[in-house]
Short mmCIF file of C-alpha atoms in Angstrom, two decimals:
data_model
loop_
_atom_site.label_atom_id
_atom_site.label_comp_id
_atom_site.label_asym_id
_atom_site.label_seq_id
_atom_site.Cartn_x
_atom_site.Cartn_y
_atom_site.Cartn_z
CA UNK A 53 0.00 0.00 0.00
CA UNK A 54 2.77 2.47 0.93
CA UNK A 55 4.68 1.95 -2.35
CA UNK A 56 1.51 2.30 -4.40
CA UNK A 57 0.56 5.51 -2.58
CA UNK A 58 4.01 7.03 -3.17
CA UNK A 59 3.94 6.19 -6.87
CA UNK A 60 0.41 7.56 -7.20
CA UNK A 61 1.54 10.78 -5.54
CA UNK A 62 4.44 11.11 -7.96
CA UNK A 63 2.59 10.30 -11.17
CA UNK A 64 -0.66 12.17 -10.53
CA UNK A 65 1.12 15.51 -10.28
CA UNK A 66 3.98 14.97 -12.71
CA UNK A 67 2.47 16.72 -15.71
CA UNK A 68 1.48 19.89 -13.83
CA UNK A 69 5.02 21.22 -13.72
CA UNK A 70 6.21 20.49 -17.26
CA UNK A 71 6.12 24.16 -18.24
CA UNK A 72 7.74 25.28 -14.99
CA UNK A 73 11.06 23.59 -15.67
CA UNK A 74 11.20 25.20 -19.10
CA UNK A 75 10.52 28.75 -17.92
CA UNK A 76 12.55 28.92 -14.71
CA UNK A 77 16.33 28.93 -14.89
CA UNK A 78 16.62 26.50 -12.00
CA UNK A 79 13.99 24.74 -9.89
CA UNK A 80 15.63 23.42 -6.73
CA UNK A 81 12.68 21.52 -5.26
CA UNK A 82 8.95 20.90 -5.48
CA UNK A 83 6.92 20.19 -2.33
CA UNK A 84 3.46 18.69 -2.76
CA UNK A 85 0.45 18.15 -0.55
CA UNK A 86 -2.58 16.51 -2.15
CA UNK A 87 -5.78 14.60 -1.53
CA UNK A 88 -4.81 10.95 -1.87
CA UNK A 89 -6.78 8.07 -3.28
CA UNK A 90 -7.08 6.29 0.07
CA UNK A 91 -8.57 9.01 2.27
CA UNK A 92 -5.27 10.64 3.23
CA UNK A 93 -3.69 14.05 2.69
CA UNK A 94 -0.31 13.16 1.20
CA UNK A 95 2.97 15.09 1.42
CA UNK A 96 6.09 14.74 -0.75
CA UNK A 97 9.43 16.43 -1.43
CA UNK A 98 10.77 16.15 -4.99
CA UNK A 99 14.12 16.91 -6.60
CA UNK A 100 13.72 19.93 -8.86
CA UNK A 101 10.64 20.11 -11.06
CA UNK A 102 10.68 16.38 -11.81
CA UNK A 103 7.58 15.15 -9.98
CA UNK A 104 7.18 12.15 -12.28
CA UNK A 105 9.66 10.17 -10.15
CA UNK A 106 9.27 8.93 -6.55
CA UNK A 107 9.75 11.70 -3.96
CA UNK A 108 12.86 12.15 -1.86
CA UNK A 109 10.58 11.84 1.19
CA UNK A 110 6.85 11.31 1.71
CA UNK A 111 4.21 11.05 4.43
CA UNK A 112 0.49 11.54 5.03
CA UNK A 113 -2.17 12.97 7.31
CA UNK A 114 -5.83 11.92 7.75
CA UNK A 115 -8.02 13.69 5.19
CA UNK A 116 -10.97 15.24 7.04
CA UNK A 117 -13.60 17.27 5.22
CA UNK A 118 -13.24 20.92 6.22
CA UNK A 119 -10.38 20.43 8.69
CA UNK A 120 -7.39 22.79 8.79
CA UNK A 121 -3.95 21.26 8.28
CA UNK A 122 -1.13 23.54 9.46
CA UNK A 123 2.28 23.11 7.87
CA UNK A 124 5.79 24.50 7.61
CA UNK A 125 8.55 24.06 5.06
CA UNK A 126 11.98 24.81 6.54
CA UNK A 127 15.40 24.87 4.85
CA UNK A 128 18.40 25.07 7.19
CA UNK A 129 20.68 26.61 4.56
CA UNK A 130 23.23 23.80 4.57
CA UNK A 131 21.77 20.35 3.98
CA UNK A 132 18.17 19.63 5.02
CA UNK A 133 14.68 20.48 3.79
CA UNK A 134 11.97 19.66 6.35
CA UNK A 135 8.21 19.49 5.67
CA UNK A 136 6.09 19.37 8.85
CA UNK A 137 2.34 19.35 9.46
CA UNK A 138 -0.27 18.96 12.18
CA UNK A 139 -3.72 19.95 13.38
CA UNK A 140 -2.57 23.12 15.20
CA UNK A 141 -0.06 25.83 14.36
CA UNK A 142 1.93 25.12 17.54
CA UNK A 143 1.72 21.34 17.19
CA UNK A 144 3.24 20.12 13.92
CA UNK A 145 3.48 16.49 14.96
CA UNK A 146 4.48 14.96 11.60
CA UNK A 147 7.60 15.65 9.55
CA UNK A 148 9.51 14.36 6.55
CA UNK A 149 13.16 15.21 5.85
CA UNK A 150 15.30 15.52 2.75
CA UNK A 151 18.67 15.29 4.48
CA UNK A 152 20.77 15.37 1.32
CA UNK A 153 19.31 18.55 -0.12
CA UNK A 154 22.64 20.38 0.14
CA UNK A 155 23.57 24.05 -0.06
CA UNK A 156 21.16 25.94 -2.33
CA UNK A 157 19.99 29.49 -3.01
CA UNK A 158 16.65 30.89 -4.14
CA UNK A 159 15.09 34.09 -5.30
CA UNK A 160 11.50 32.91 -5.44
CA UNK A 161 9.06 30.50 -3.78
CA UNK A 162 5.73 29.95 -5.52
CA UNK A 163 2.68 28.36 -3.90
CA UNK A 164 -0.16 27.11 -6.12
CA UNK A 165 -3.53 25.68 -5.10
CA UNK A 166 -5.06 23.41 -7.73
CA UNK A 167 -8.38 21.61 -8.13
CA UNK A 168 -9.21 19.22 -10.97
CA UNK A 169 -12.38 20.79 -12.46
CA UNK A 170 -14.17 17.53 -13.34
CA UNK A 171 -14.04 15.95 -9.90
CA UNK A 172 -17.61 14.97 -9.02
CA UNK A 173 -17.06 15.66 -5.32
CA UNK A 174 -16.58 19.38 -6.11
CA UNK A 175 -13.61 19.94 -3.77
CA UNK A 176 -12.44 23.39 -2.71
CA UNK A 177 -8.78 23.93 -1.77
CA UNK A 178 -7.93 26.90 0.47
CA UNK A 179 -4.42 28.01 1.51
CA UNK A 180 -4.18 30.71 4.19
CA UNK A 181 -1.78 32.56 6.48
CA UNK A 182 1.24 32.26 4.18
CA UNK A 183 4.41 33.73 5.72
CA UNK A 184 8.02 33.56 4.51
CA UNK A 185 10.93 34.32 6.84
CA UNK A 186 14.53 34.69 5.65
CA UNK A 187 17.54 36.86 6.51
CA UNK A 188 16.11 39.34 3.98
CA UNK A 189 13.02 39.88 6.14
CA UNK A 190 9.47 38.59 6.61
CA UNK A 191 6.91 38.53 3.80
CA UNK A 192 3.20 37.75 4.02
CA UNK A 193 1.44 36.03 1.11
CA UNK A 194 -2.06 36.14 -0.32
CA UNK A 195 -4.72 33.58 0.58
CA UNK A 196 -5.37 31.11 -2.24
CA UNK A 197 -8.57 29.33 -3.31
CA UNK A 198 -9.10 26.77 -6.06
CA UNK A 199 -12.40 25.14 -6.98
CA UNK A 200 -14.09 23.62 -10.01
CA UNK A 201 -15.02 26.92 -11.69
CA UNK A 202 -11.72 28.62 -10.84
CA UNK A 203 -9.38 25.68 -10.58
CA UNK A 204 -6.03 27.30 -9.79
CA UNK A 205 -4.65 30.15 -7.72
CA UNK A 206 -1.02 31.07 -7.19
CA UNK A 207 1.24 33.42 -5.23
CA UNK A 208 4.98 34.05 -5.57
CA UNK A 209 7.26 35.22 -2.76
CA UNK A 210 10.06 37.33 -4.22
CA UNK A 211 12.08 40.13 -2.65
CA UNK A 212 12.81 43.47 -4.26
CA UNK A 213 15.61 43.36 -6.82
CA UNK A 214 15.24 39.56 -6.91
CA UNK A 215 17.38 39.32 -3.76
CA UNK A 216 18.74 35.82 -3.20
CA UNK A 217 18.21 33.92 0.05
CA UNK A 218 19.29 30.59 1.49
CA UNK A 219 17.77 29.35 4.74
CA UNK A 220 14.03 30.00 4.98
CA UNK A 221 10.88 29.14 6.93
CA UNK A 222 7.58 29.06 5.03
CA UNK A 223 4.37 28.52 7.01
CA UNK A 224 0.69 28.29 6.18
CA UNK A 225 -2.44 26.18 6.53
CA UNK A 226 -4.45 24.19 4.02
CA UNK A 227 -8.15 23.46 4.18
CA UNK A 228 -9.96 21.18 1.76
CA UNK A 229 -13.69 20.50 1.75
CA UNK A 230 -15.95 18.80 -0.73
CA UNK A 231 -19.69 18.66 -1.31
CA UNK A 232 -20.17 15.04 -2.42
CA UNK A 233 -18.54 11.68 -1.78
CA UNK A 234 -16.25 10.47 0.96
CA UNK A 235 -13.12 12.03 -0.61
CA UNK A 236 -12.20 13.85 -3.82
CA UNK A 237 -12.32 11.20 -6.51
CA UNK A 238 -9.77 12.28 -9.13
CA UNK A 239 -6.69 12.96 -6.96
CA UNK A 240 -6.64 16.49 -8.34
CA UNK A 241 -6.96 18.59 -5.18
CA UNK A 242 -3.44 19.68 -4.33
CA UNK A 243 -1.04 22.42 -3.25
CA UNK A 244 2.46 22.80 -4.68
CA UNK A 245 5.43 24.78 -3.40
CA UNK A 246 8.23 25.40 -5.90
CA UNK A 247 11.53 27.03 -4.99
CA UNK A 248 14.23 28.08 -7.41
CA UNK A 249 16.57 30.66 -8.85
CA UNK A 250 15.42 32.76 -11.79
CA UNK A 251 18.16 34.96 -13.25
CA UNK A 252 15.67 37.01 -15.27
CA UNK A 253 14.80 40.23 -13.43
CA UNK A 254 11.60 42.22 -13.47
CA UNK A 255 9.23 39.47 -12.26
CA UNK A 256 8.36 40.97 -8.88
CA UNK A 257 4.62 40.58 -9.46
CA UNK A 258 4.93 36.80 -9.72
CA UNK A 259 7.26 34.30 -11.28
CA UNK A 260 5.98 33.73 -14.86
CA UNK A 261 6.63 29.99 -15.00
CA UNK A 262 5.14 28.90 -11.69
CA UNK A 263 1.43 29.45 -12.09
CA UNK A 264 -0.45 26.27 -13.02
CA UNK A 265 0.04 26.04 -16.80
CA UNK A 266 -2.20 27.19 -19.62
CA UNK A 267 -4.12 24.80 -21.96
CA UNK A 268 -1.17 22.82 -23.40
CA UNK A 269 0.08 21.74 -20.00
CA UNK A 270 -3.47 21.35 -18.73
CA UNK A 271 -3.94 18.77 -21.46
CA UNK A 272 -0.99 16.84 -20.06
CA UNK A 273 -2.55 17.01 -16.63
CA UNK A 274 -5.83 15.70 -18.00
CA UNK A 275 -4.03 12.79 -19.60
CA UNK A 276 -2.30 11.96 -16.35
CA UNK A 277 -5.46 12.09 -14.28
CA UNK A 278 -7.39 10.33 -17.02
CA UNK A 279 -4.96 7.46 -16.73
CA UNK A 280 -5.84 7.04 -13.08
CA UNK A 281 -9.55 7.09 -13.88
CA UNK A 282 -9.00 4.38 -16.49
CA UNK A 283 -6.96 2.31 -14.05
CA UNK A 284 -9.72 2.46 -11.48
CA UNK A 285 -12.31 1.46 -14.05
CA UNK A 286 -10.20 -1.58 -15.00
CA UNK A 287 -9.82 -2.48 -11.32
CA UNK A 288 -13.57 -2.30 -10.80
CA UNK A 289 -14.21 -4.55 -13.81
CA UNK A 290 -11.68 -7.08 -12.55
CA UNK A 291 -13.36 -7.05 -9.15
#
C-alpha cells in the first residue's frame, strides 16, 4: 500500500510542472500536498521540477472534510529540507526530511492551489496565512482558493531586486472541503510549493513559469489524471 501511494503521488502531479522547468532557470525543489486516493492528505518532497519520479521523502495525514492542516517548510541553509504538518499551528506532529538537499539558493518561492475541475465531489482547496521568513526579512502572502469553476490560484514570494536567500521558513495552513462523496475522486486537489533561482529580473509581481500552466500543459494534466480514472475502471471490472 505504501509503495503504491508514493507512486500515485508522484505520477498524478507529474504533468502539472512540465512548463515550470522550461521557464525557470533553476527549480531546486517541489513540495506537494494533495488529496490521496485512500482518504489521506499526502505530502512529498521532490528533486527539482521532476515530480514524475518517486519523492525524496513522503508522508500523510488523515483527510478530514473541512479540517485545517497547518504546515511548515523549513530549509536550514546547509543540507536539510523539512516538511512538517499537524492539526494546530503550535503542534506540527508529523515531519519528513530531505537530508541530502545540500547548499542551495533561491530568489522565489511559488505556492499554487489546484483543483481538478471535473471531480464529481466538487472539492475546494484553500491556503491561508502564508508567511516567509529569511535573513532578507518577513513577507506575508495572499490567501489562495481553487475550486471547479476557478481551478487554480497562485502566489509568488520574491524580494525586491530579486534578492537571493538561502535558509528560509515558510508557514501556512491548508483546508480542503468537498460537497459530495467520501473524498475527492480524481486525486486532483493539491497544493504545490516550488523554490528556485530565476536569473531574469523584473518578475516581482509573480514568477511567470510557476502558475499552473495554460491549456497545453493542462492537457498533459488531463491525460495523467485520465490514466488514473482508467486504471480504477479496470480495477472495478476485474473485481
